[in-house]
Coordinates of N, CA and C in Angstrom, one line a residue:
Chain A
D1 N 21.4 -72.9 33.3 CA 21.9 -71.5 32.2 C 23.5 -72.7 31.8
I2 N 22.7 -73.3 30.2 CA 24.0 -73.2 29.3 C 25.5 -72.9 29.1
Q3 N 26.3 -73.0 30.1 CA 27.5 -72.4 29.0 C 28.0 -73.3 28.2
M4 N 29.1 -71.9 27.6 CA 29.8 -72.9 26.6 C 31.3 -72.7 26.3
T5 N 32.4 -73.7 25.9 CA 33.5 -72.7 26.6 C 34.5 -73.5 25.9
Q6 N 35.2 -72.3 25.2 CA 35.6 -73.2 23.1 C 37.9 -72.5 23.8
S7 N 37.8 -73.3 22.9 CA 39.6 -74.0 23.1 C 40.3 -73.8 21.7
P8 N 41.1 -73.5 21.5 CA 41.8 -72.1 22.3 C 41.2 -70.9 22.2
S9 N 41.8 -69.7 23.5 CA 41.0 -68.4 23.1 C 41.7 -67.6 22.1
T10 N 42.9 -67.5 21.9 CA 43.7 -67.2 21.1 C 45.0 -68.5 20.6
L11 N 44.6 -68.0 18.8 CA 45.7 -69.2 17.9 C 46.2 -68.3 17.2
S12 N 47.7 -68.8 17.4 CA 48.7 -68.7 15.6 C 48.5 -69.7 14.6
A13 N 48.5 -68.3 13.4 CA 48.9 -69.7 12.9 C 49.2 -68.4 11.5
S14 N 49.2 -69.4 10.1 CA 49.4 -69.1 9.3 C 48.7 -69.4 8.0
V15 N 49.5 -68.4 6.9 CA 48.4 -68.7 5.6 C 48.6 -70.3 5.0
G16 N 47.9 -70.9 5.0 CA 47.6 -72.4 4.5 C 47.5 -73.4 5.7
D17 N 47.1 -73.1 6.7 CA 47.4 -73.7 7.6 C 45.8 -74.5 7.9
R18 N 46.0 -76.0 8.4 CA 44.5 -76.5 8.8 C 44.3 -75.2 10.4
V19 N 43.1 -74.8 10.3 CA 42.8 -75.0 11.7 C 42.3 -75.2 12.8
T20 N 41.7 -75.4 13.4 CA 40.8 -76.6 14.3 C 40.4 -75.7 15.5
I21 N 39.5 -74.7 16.2 CA 38.6 -74.6 17.4 C 37.7 -74.8 18.0
T22 N 37.7 -75.4 18.9 CA 37.1 -76.6 19.9 C 35.3 -75.2 21.0
C23 N 34.6 -75.7 20.5 CA 33.5 -75.5 22.3 C 33.2 -76.6 22.1
R24 N 32.4 -76.8 24.1 CA 31.8 -77.1 24.1 C 31.0 -77.1 25.3
A25 N 29.8 -78.0 24.7 CA 28.6 -76.9 26.0 C 28.1 -77.6 27.2
S26 N 28.3 -77.5 28.1 CA 27.9 -77.7 29.5 C 26.8 -79.2 30.0
Q27 N 26.2 -78.8 29.0 CA 24.9 -79.9 28.0 C 24.1 -80.1 27.4
S28 N 24.0 -80.9 27.2 CA 24.3 -81.7 25.9 C 23.1 -80.7 25.5
I29 N 23.3 -79.9 24.0 CA 22.2 -79.1 23.3 C 22.6 -79.9 21.7
S30 N 22.2 -81.2 21.3 CA 22.1 -81.8 20.5 C 22.9 -80.1 19.4
S31 N 22.3 -80.3 17.4 CA 23.4 -79.8 16.6 C 22.8 -78.5 17.1
W32 N 22.0 -77.9 17.9 CA 22.3 -76.2 18.0 C 22.8 -75.3 18.7
L33 N 24.2 -75.2 17.4 CA 25.0 -74.7 17.3 C 25.9 -74.0 16.4
A34 N 25.6 -72.8 16.6 CA 26.0 -71.5 15.3 C 27.7 -71.1 15.2
W35 N 28.4 -71.4 14.6 CA 29.4 -69.9 13.9 C 29.5 -68.8 13.8
Y36 N 29.7 -68.5 14.5 CA 30.2 -66.4 13.9 C 31.6 -66.3 13.6
Q37 N 32.5 -65.0 12.6 CA 32.8 -64.1 12.5 C 33.0 -63.2 13.0
Q38 N 34.5 -62.4 13.6 CA 34.3 -61.0 13.7 C 35.5 -61.0 13.6
K39 N 35.1 -59.4 13.3 CA 36.7 -58.6 12.4 C 36.7 -57.1 13.4
P40 N 37.6 -56.7 14.5 CA 37.2 -55.5 14.4 C 36.6 -54.2 14.8
G41 N 35.9 -54.0 15.1 CA 34.8 -53.1 15.0 C 33.3 -53.5 14.0
K42 N 33.4 -54.0 13.5 CA 32.0 -55.1 12.9 C 31.6 -55.3 13.8
A43 N 30.1 -56.0 12.5 CA 29.6 -57.3 13.1 C 29.5 -58.5 13.1
P44 N 29.3 -59.8 13.4 CA 29.8 -60.8 13.1 C 28.8 -60.7 12.4
K45 N 29.3 -62.1 12.5 CA 28.9 -63.1 10.0 C 28.4 -63.9 10.9
L46 N 27.2 -65.0 9.9 CA 27.3 -66.2 10.8 C 27.9 -66.7 9.3
L47 N 28.8 -68.2 9.8 CA 28.9 -68.9 9.8 C 28.3 -70.5 9.0
I48 N 28.2 -70.7 10.6 CA 28.0 -72.3 10.4 C 26.5 -71.9 11.1
Y49 N 25.2 -72.6 10.7 CA 24.6 -73.6 11.6 C 24.1 -74.5 11.6
K50 N 23.2 -75.1 12.9 CA 22.6 -75.9 13.1 C 24.0 -77.8 12.8
A51 N 25.5 -76.9 13.9 CA 26.3 -77.5 13.6 C 27.3 -77.7 13.4
S52 N 26.7 -78.5 11.6 CA 27.3 -78.1 9.5 C 26.8 -77.5 8.7
S53 N 26.1 -76.8 9.0 CA 24.9 -75.9 8.5 C 26.1 -74.7 8.0
L54 N 27.1 -74.7 6.5 CA 27.5 -73.5 5.8 C 26.6 -72.7 5.4
D55 N 26.5 -71.0 5.5 CA 25.0 -70.3 5.5 C 25.5 -69.7 4.2
S56 N 24.6 -69.5 3.9 CA 25.0 -68.8 2.0 C 26.6 -68.2 2.3
G57 N 26.6 -68.5 0.8 CA 28.1 -67.6 0.6 C 29.1 -67.8 1.5
V58 N 29.1 -68.5 2.8 CA 30.9 -69.0 3.4 C 31.3 -70.3 2.7
P59 N 32.6 -69.4 2.0 CA 33.4 -70.4 2.0 C 33.2 -71.7 2.4
S60 N 33.9 -72.2 1.1 CA 33.2 -74.0 1.5 C 34.9 -74.3 2.8
R61 N 35.8 -73.7 2.8 CA 37.2 -73.6 3.6 C 36.6 -73.5 5.1
F62 N 35.5 -73.4 5.2 CA 35.1 -73.2 6.4 C 34.1 -75.3 6.8
S63 N 34.2 -75.7 7.9 CA 33.7 -76.6 8.6 C 33.2 -76.4 10.0
G64 N 31.4 -77.3 10.3 CA 31.8 -77.9 11.6 C 30.9 -78.5 12.0
S65 N 31.6 -79.4 13.1 CA 31.0 -81.0 13.2 C 31.1 -80.8 15.1
G66 N 29.7 -82.1 14.9 CA 30.2 -82.6 16.4 C 29.0 -82.6 16.4
S67 N 28.4 -83.2 18.1 CA 26.4 -83.0 18.1 C 27.2 -83.0 19.8
G68 N 25.3 -82.5 20.1 CA 25.7 -83.6 22.3 C 26.7 -82.2 22.2
T69 N 27.8 -82.5 23.1 CA 28.5 -80.9 23.7 C 29.4 -81.0 23.4
E70 N 30.4 -81.4 22.2 CA 31.1 -81.1 21.7 C 31.6 -80.6 20.0
F71 N 31.8 -79.3 20.0 CA 32.0 -78.8 18.4 C 33.5 -78.7 18.3
T72 N 33.3 -78.8 16.4 CA 34.6 -78.0 15.9 C 34.3 -77.1 15.0
L73 N 35.1 -76.3 15.1 CA 34.6 -75.5 13.8 C 36.2 -75.2 12.2
T74 N 36.8 -76.2 11.6 CA 38.2 -76.2 11.0 C 37.5 -74.9 10.0
I75 N 39.0 -74.7 9.6 CA 39.5 -74.1 8.7 C 40.6 -74.9 8.2
S76 N 40.1 -74.9 6.4 CA 40.6 -76.4 5.9 C 41.9 -75.4 5.2
S77 N 42.1 -74.2 4.8 CA 43.0 -73.5 4.3 C 43.2 -71.4 5.0
L78 N 43.7 -72.0 5.6 CA 43.7 -70.7 6.1 C 44.0 -69.5 5.3
Q79 N 43.2 -68.3 4.9 CA 43.4 -67.4 3.8 C 43.6 -65.9 4.7
P80 N 44.9 -64.9 3.9 CA 44.2 -63.8 5.0 C 42.9 -63.3 5.8
D81 N 41.6 -63.2 4.7 CA 41.0 -62.6 5.1 C 39.9 -63.6 7.1
D82 N 40.8 -65.0 7.2 CA 40.0 -65.8 8.5 C 41.0 -65.2 9.2
F83 N 41.6 -64.2 9.6 CA 42.3 -63.9 10.3 C 41.1 -63.0 11.3
A84 N 39.9 -62.9 12.1 CA 39.5 -63.0 12.7 C 39.7 -62.9 14.8
T85 N 39.1 -63.3 14.7 CA 37.7 -64.0 16.8 C 36.4 -64.3 15.5
Y86 N 36.9 -65.6 17.1 CA 35.2 -67.1 15.4 C 34.8 -67.4 17.3
S87 N 33.2 -67.3 17.1 CA 32.3 -67.7 19.0 C 31.7 -68.2 18.2
C88 N 31.3 -69.3 19.3 CA 30.1 -70.3 18.6 C 28.8 -69.6 20.1
Q89 N 27.8 -70.4 19.7 CA 26.4 -69.5 19.5 C 25.5 -71.2 20.2
Q90 N 25.8 -71.5 21.5 CA 24.2 -72.0 21.6 C 23.0 -72.2 21.8
Y91 N 22.0 -72.3 20.5 CA 20.2 -72.6 20.3 C 19.5 -73.3 20.8
N92 N 19.4 -74.8 21.7 CA 18.9 -75.1 22.7 C 17.7 -74.7 22.5
S93 N 18.5 -74.2 24.0 CA 16.1 -73.4 24.2 C 16.4 -72.2 23.7
Y94 N 15.2 -71.4 25.0 CA 15.4 -70.4 23.9 C 15.8 -69.2 24.9
S95 N 16.9 -69.8 25.8 CA 17.9 -68.8 26.5 C 19.3 -69.6 26.0
W96 N 19.4 -68.0 25.3 CA 21.1 -68.4 24.4 C 22.2 -68.8 24.9
T97 N 23.7 -68.7 24.9 CA 24.7 -68.0 25.0 C 25.9 -68.6 23.6
F98 N 26.6 -67.5 23.8 CA 28.0 -67.4 23.5 C 29.3 -67.8 24.1
G99 N 30.2 -68.2 24.0 CA 31.0 -68.7 24.4 C 32.3 -67.8 24.0
Q100 N 33.1 -68.0 24.8 CA 33.9 -66.3 24.5 C 34.6 -66.0 24.3
G101 N 34.6 -66.5 22.5 CA 35.1 -66.2 21.6 C 36.8 -66.8 21.1
T102 N 37.4 -67.1 20.3 CA 39.0 -67.4 20.1 C 39.0 -66.7 18.3
K103 N 40.0 -65.5 19.6 CA 41.3 -64.7 18.3 C 41.9 -65.6 17.1
V104 N 41.8 -65.5 16.0 CA 42.5 -66.3 15.3 C 44.0 -64.9 14.8
E105 N 44.7 -65.5 14.8 CA 46.3 -64.0 14.4 C 47.6 -65.1 14.2
I106 N 48.1 -63.9 13.1 CA 48.6 -64.2 12.3 C 50.7 -64.6 12.7
K107 N 50.9 -66.4 12.9 CA 51.7 -66.2 13.5 C 53.2 -66.0 12.5
Chain B
E1 N 18.6 -54.3 -0.6 CA 19.9 -55.0 -0.1 C 18.9 -54.9 1.1
V2 N 19.2 -56.2 2.0 CA 18.9 -57.0 3.5 C 19.6 -55.7 4.8
Q3 N 18.9 -54.8 5.2 CA 19.8 -54.3 6.0 C 19.1 -53.8 7.2
L4 N 19.8 -54.2 8.2 CA 19.8 -54.0 9.9 C 20.1 -52.5 10.2
V5 N 19.2 -51.5 11.2 CA 20.4 -50.1 11.5 C 19.6 -50.1 12.9
E6 N 20.6 -49.9 13.8 CA 20.0 -49.7 15.2 C 20.6 -48.2 15.0
S7 N 19.6 -47.6 16.2 CA 19.9 -46.5 16.6 C 19.4 -46.4 17.8
G8 N 20.1 -45.0 18.1 CA 19.3 -45.3 20.1 C 20.3 -45.1 21.2
G9 N 21.3 -46.0 20.7 CA 22.7 -45.0 21.8 C 23.3 -43.9 22.8
G10 N 23.8 -44.1 23.2 CA 24.6 -42.8 23.8 C 25.1 -43.3 25.2
L11 N 25.3 -41.5 25.3 CA 25.3 -42.0 27.3 C 24.6 -41.5 28.3
V12 N 25.0 -41.8 29.2 CA 23.2 -42.2 30.3 C 23.9 -42.6 31.6
Q13 N 23.1 -42.1 32.5 CA 23.6 -42.1 34.0 C 23.1 -43.4 34.3
P14 N 24.2 -44.7 35.4 CA 23.3 -45.1 35.5 C 21.9 -44.8 36.3
G15 N 20.9 -46.1 36.6 CA 19.2 -45.8 36.9 C 18.8 -44.9 35.8
G16 N 19.1 -44.6 33.9 CA 18.5 -44.8 33.4 C 18.1 -44.9 32.7
S17 N 17.5 -44.6 31.6 CA 16.8 -45.2 30.7 C 17.3 -45.0 28.8
L18 N 17.5 -45.7 28.7 CA 17.5 -46.1 27.8 C 16.4 -46.4 26.0
R19 N 16.4 -45.9 24.9 CA 15.6 -46.5 24.0 C 16.3 -47.5 22.8
L20 N 16.9 -48.3 22.5 CA 17.3 -49.1 21.2 C 16.1 -49.0 19.9
S21 N 16.8 -48.3 18.9 CA 15.4 -49.0 17.9 C 16.8 -49.4 16.8
C22 N 15.8 -50.4 15.6 CA 16.6 -50.9 15.1 C 15.5 -51.5 13.7
A23 N 15.5 -50.5 12.6 CA 14.9 -50.2 11.1 C 15.4 -51.2 10.1
A24 N 14.5 -52.8 9.9 CA 14.4 -53.2 8.6 C 14.5 -52.7 7.5
S25 N 15.3 -53.0 6.7 CA 14.5 -52.8 5.5 C 15.4 -54.8 4.3
G26 N 14.5 -54.4 3.4 CA 15.0 -55.4 2.8 C 14.0 -56.2 2.5
F27 N 13.5 -56.3 3.4 CA 13.1 -57.5 2.9 C 11.9 -58.7 4.1
T28 N 10.7 -59.4 4.9 CA 9.6 -58.8 4.9 C 10.1 -59.8 6.8
F29 N 9.8 -58.2 7.2 CA 10.2 -58.0 8.7 C 9.3 -59.2 9.8
S30 N 8.3 -59.2 9.1 CA 6.5 -60.0 9.9 C 7.4 -60.9 9.9
S31 N 7.7 -61.9 9.9 CA 8.4 -63.4 9.3 C 9.2 -64.1 10.2
Y32 N 10.4 -63.1 10.2 CA 11.0 -62.9 11.6 C 10.9 -63.1 12.9
W33 N 11.6 -64.7 13.4 CA 12.7 -63.8 14.9 C 13.7 -63.2 14.8
M34 N 13.5 -61.9 16.4 CA 14.8 -60.9 15.8 C 14.9 -60.8 17.2
S35 N 17.0 -60.3 17.9 CA 17.4 -60.4 18.8 C 18.4 -59.2 18.8
W36 N 17.8 -58.8 20.5 CA 19.8 -57.9 20.2 C 20.7 -59.1 21.4
V37 N 22.1 -58.4 20.4 CA 22.9 -59.4 21.0 C 23.6 -58.1 21.6
R38 N 24.4 -58.0 22.5 CA 25.7 -56.5 22.5 C 26.9 -57.0 23.2
Q39 N 28.0 -56.4 23.9 CA 29.5 -56.9 23.3 C 30.0 -55.5 24.3
A40 N 29.7 -56.0 25.8 CA 31.4 -54.8 26.6 C 32.5 -54.5 25.7
P41 N 33.1 -53.9 26.0 CA 34.4 -53.1 25.8 C 35.6 -54.1 25.4
G42 N 35.9 -54.7 25.1 CA 37.0 -55.5 25.2 C 35.9 -57.6 25.2
K43 N 35.5 -57.7 25.4 CA 34.3 -59.3 25.4 C 33.8 -59.5 24.7
G44 N 33.0 -61.2 24.5 CA 32.3 -61.7 24.1 C 31.5 -61.1 23.9
L45 N 30.2 -61.3 23.0 CA 28.7 -61.7 22.4 C 28.0 -61.8 23.9
E46 N 27.1 -61.6 23.9 CA 26.6 -61.5 24.8 C 24.3 -61.7 23.9
W47 N 24.1 -62.3 24.4 CA 22.2 -62.4 24.0 C 22.2 -61.8 24.7
V48 N 20.8 -61.0 24.3 CA 20.2 -60.3 25.3 C 18.7 -60.3 25.7
A49 N 18.1 -61.0 23.7 CA 16.7 -60.7 24.5 C 16.3 -62.0 22.7
N50 N 14.6 -62.0 22.4 CA 14.6 -62.8 21.2 C 13.3 -62.1 21.4
I51 N 12.5 -62.4 20.1 CA 10.3 -62.0 20.8 C 10.6 -63.0 19.2
K52 N 9.6 -63.6 18.9 CA 8.7 -63.8 17.8 C 8.0 -62.9 16.7
Q53 N 7.9 -63.6 15.8 CA 7.0 -62.3 15.3 C 6.1 -61.4 15.2
D54 N 5.1 -62.2 15.1 CA 4.1 -62.0 15.8 C 4.1 -60.4 17.8
G55 N 5.4 -61.1 18.6 CA 5.4 -60.5 20.1 C 4.7 -60.8 20.4
S56 N 4.3 -62.4 20.2 CA 3.5 -63.4 21.6 C 4.3 -63.6 22.1
E57 N 6.1 -64.1 22.1 CA 7.1 -64.5 22.7 C 7.9 -63.9 22.8
K58 N 8.8 -63.7 24.3 CA 9.5 -62.6 24.2 C 10.9 -63.4 25.5
Y59 N 11.8 -63.4 25.0 CA 12.9 -64.1 26.0 C 14.4 -63.2 26.3
Y60 N 14.8 -63.6 27.8 CA 15.9 -62.5 27.9 C 16.6 -62.5 29.4
V61 N 19.0 -62.6 28.4 CA 18.7 -63.6 29.6 C 18.6 -63.1 30.8
D62 N 18.9 -64.0 32.0 CA 18.8 -63.5 33.1 C 19.0 -62.8 34.0
S63 N 20.5 -61.7 33.0 CA 21.2 -60.4 34.2 C 20.3 -59.0 33.4
V64 N 19.3 -58.8 32.4 CA 18.3 -58.0 32.0 C 16.7 -58.9 32.9
K65 N 16.4 -59.6 32.6 CA 14.9 -59.5 32.8 C 14.4 -58.6 34.0
G66 N 13.5 -58.3 34.0 CA 12.1 -57.1 35.0 C 13.0 -55.6 33.9
R67 N 14.1 -55.3 33.6 CA 15.0 -54.4 33.5 C 14.3 -53.8 31.5
F68 N 15.4 -54.6 31.4 CA 14.8 -54.6 29.7 C 13.5 -55.5 28.7
T69 N 12.7 -54.2 28.1 CA 11.8 -54.9 27.5 C 11.7 -54.8 26.7
I70 N 11.6 -55.9 25.3 CA 12.1 -56.3 23.7 C 10.4 -56.1 23.2
S71 N 11.0 -55.1 22.0 CA 8.7 -54.6 21.9 C 9.3 -54.7 20.0
R72 N 8.1 -54.8 19.1 CA 8.7 -54.6 18.1 C 6.9 -54.2 17.0
D73 N 7.6 -53.8 16.2 CA 6.4 -52.8 15.2 C 6.3 -53.5 14.0
N74 N 5.6 -54.6 13.3 CA 5.9 -55.3 12.3 C 5.2 -53.2 11.8
A75 N 4.5 -53.2 11.5 CA 4.2 -52.9 10.2 C 4.9 -50.9 9.9
K76 N 5.7 -51.0 11.2 CA 7.6 -49.8 11.0 C 8.6 -50.6 10.4
N77 N 8.4 -51.6 10.4 CA 9.6 -53.0 10.2 C 10.3 -52.8 11.1
S78 N 10.3 -52.6 12.9 CA 11.0 -52.3 13.0 C 11.4 -52.7 15.1
L79 N 12.8 -52.9 14.6 CA 12.6 -53.2 16.4 C 13.2 -52.7 16.9
Y80 N 12.8 -53.0 19.2 CA 12.7 -52.3 19.9 C 13.4 -52.8 21.4
L81 N 14.6 -51.4 21.4 CA 14.9 -52.6 23.3 C 13.9 -51.2 24.1
Q82 N 13.1 -51.5 25.1 CA 14.0 -50.4 26.5 C 14.5 -50.9 27.3
M83 N 15.0 -49.3 27.2 CA 16.6 -50.6 28.3 C 15.8 -49.2 29.9
N84 N 15.9 -49.8 31.6 CA 15.1 -49.5 31.9 C 16.2 -49.8 33.8
S85 N 16.5 -48.9 34.1 CA 17.7 -48.8 35.6 C 18.5 -49.6 34.8
L86 N 19.5 -48.7 34.2 CA 20.3 -49.2 33.4 C 21.9 -49.0 34.5
R87 N 23.3 -50.3 34.5 CA 23.9 -50.1 35.4 C 25.2 -50.0 34.5
A88 N 26.7 -49.4 35.5 CA 27.5 -50.0 34.1 C 28.1 -50.9 33.4
E89 N 27.1 -52.4 33.6 CA 28.0 -53.6 33.2 C 27.2 -53.6 32.2
D90 N 25.9 -53.0 32.0 CA 25.3 -52.9 31.0 C 25.7 -51.8 29.2
T91 N 27.0 -51.5 29.7 CA 27.8 -50.3 29.0 C 27.7 -52.0 27.4
A92 N 27.7 -51.2 26.6 CA 28.4 -52.2 25.6 C 27.8 -51.8 24.0
V93 N 27.5 -52.0 22.8 CA 28.0 -52.7 21.9 C 26.3 -53.1 21.1
Y94 N 25.6 -52.5 21.3 CA 23.7 -53.7 21.3 C 23.7 -54.2 19.4
Y95 N 23.4 -54.9 19.5 CA 23.0 -55.7 17.2 C 22.1 -55.9 18.1
C96 N 21.2 -55.3 16.8 CA 19.9 -56.2 16.5 C 20.3 -57.9 15.3
A97 N 19.4 -58.0 15.0 CA 20.0 -59.5 13.9 C 19.3 -60.3 14.3
R98 N 19.2 -60.4 13.1 CA 17.2 -61.4 12.6 C 17.8 -63.2 12.8
V99 N 16.5 -63.8 13.3 CA 16.4 -64.8 13.7 C 16.3 -65.6 12.2
P100 N 16.6 -66.4 11.4 CA 15.6 -67.4 10.6 C 14.9 -68.5 10.9
R101 N 13.3 -69.6 10.8 CA 13.4 -70.4 11.7 C 12.6 -71.3 10.7
R102 N 13.0 -72.3 10.4 CA 12.4 -72.7 9.2 C 11.6 -74.1 10.1
A103 N 10.2 -74.6 10.0 CA 9.7 -76.1 10.1 C 10.7 -76.1 11.8
S104 N 9.8 -74.7 12.4 CA 10.8 -74.4 13.7 C 12.0 -75.0 14.0
I105 N 12.8 -74.9 13.7 CA 14.9 -74.6 13.7 C 14.9 -73.6 13.5
F106 N 15.7 -72.6 14.9 CA 16.2 -71.6 14.5 C 16.7 -72.0 13.2
H107 N 17.9 -70.8 12.6 CA 19.7 -71.0 12.2 C 20.5 -69.9 11.8
G108 N 20.4 -69.3 13.5 CA 21.6 -68.9 14.1 C 21.1 -67.7 13.8
M109 N 21.3 -66.3 13.9 CA 21.5 -64.8 13.6 C 21.6 -64.8 12.7
D110 N 21.5 -64.7 10.8 CA 22.2 -64.2 10.1 C 22.6 -63.1 8.9
V111 N 20.9 -62.6 9.9 CA 21.4 -60.8 9.3 C 21.5 -59.9 10.7
W112 N 23.3 -59.2 10.5 CA 23.3 -58.4 12.0 C 23.7 -56.9 11.8
G113 N 23.0 -55.7 13.0 CA 23.6 -54.6 12.2 C 24.7 -54.2 12.3
Q114 N 24.8 -53.1 12.1 CA 26.6 -52.5 12.3 C 26.3 -52.4 14.1
G115 N 26.0 -51.7 14.5 CA 25.4 -51.2 16.5 C 25.5 -49.9 16.9
T116 N 25.0 -50.1 17.7 CA 25.0 -49.4 18.9 C 25.3 -48.9 20.5
T117 N 26.6 -48.0 20.8 CA 26.7 -48.2 21.2 C 26.3 -46.9 23.1
V118 N 25.9 -48.2 23.6 CA 25.3 -47.8 24.8 C 26.5 -47.4 26.2
T119 N 26.8 -46.8 26.7 CA 27.7 -46.2 27.5 C 27.6 -45.6 28.9
V120 N 27.4 -46.4 30.2 CA 26.8 -46.1 31.1 C 27.2 -46.1 32.3
S121 N 27.3 -44.5 32.5 CA 28.3 -43.5 33.7 C 27.9 -42.3 34.5
S122 N 28.5 -42.1 35.4 CA 28.6 -40.7 36.0 C 29.6 -39.3 35.5

């Protein structure tokens, strides 16, 4: 199975900061990667699919990049609504896996 | 409004069974792959199972193979997860999710239900 490792596990940042989260796959997954945002007690929300495609309605301050085994999610200017947990997910095959999540908290 | 609503969660003893349901509305259910994803208390997300539009293909995470069965009824716009031989480690919030696929390429899971809680305990 493909393992997904996110770093950091927790990130402290301030409103307006540029934030970058990394996700590494244990083997190449081409561009078959999605990013989700989740707030406490709520369902995940799709932000990005195919590594860099923004889902409908997602603010342009979110961006994704990477291919193969290394991927990044960047928030260009952190907003109050962005404090949440972010998870990557690979869908290279029919057996999907998530990263362990990165919590973005207020500094 | 596009919506998924899960039901069927609850408290069950180890070794017991439970059937989760997910009612879809606001979109053409039969056109989409569907998934179940779970989240144990305080843990990350874990993909559980996928099912193709017509039910002809099903895929599972190794930890539930042989115990869980995903199914769907397109006439009822409903997705199901039959869970047998439940273990304490199956305790989680279970979400159903829509999986768009265009030109044979998946596009993540774009619509999620609110989740239903399954607790396996004696």
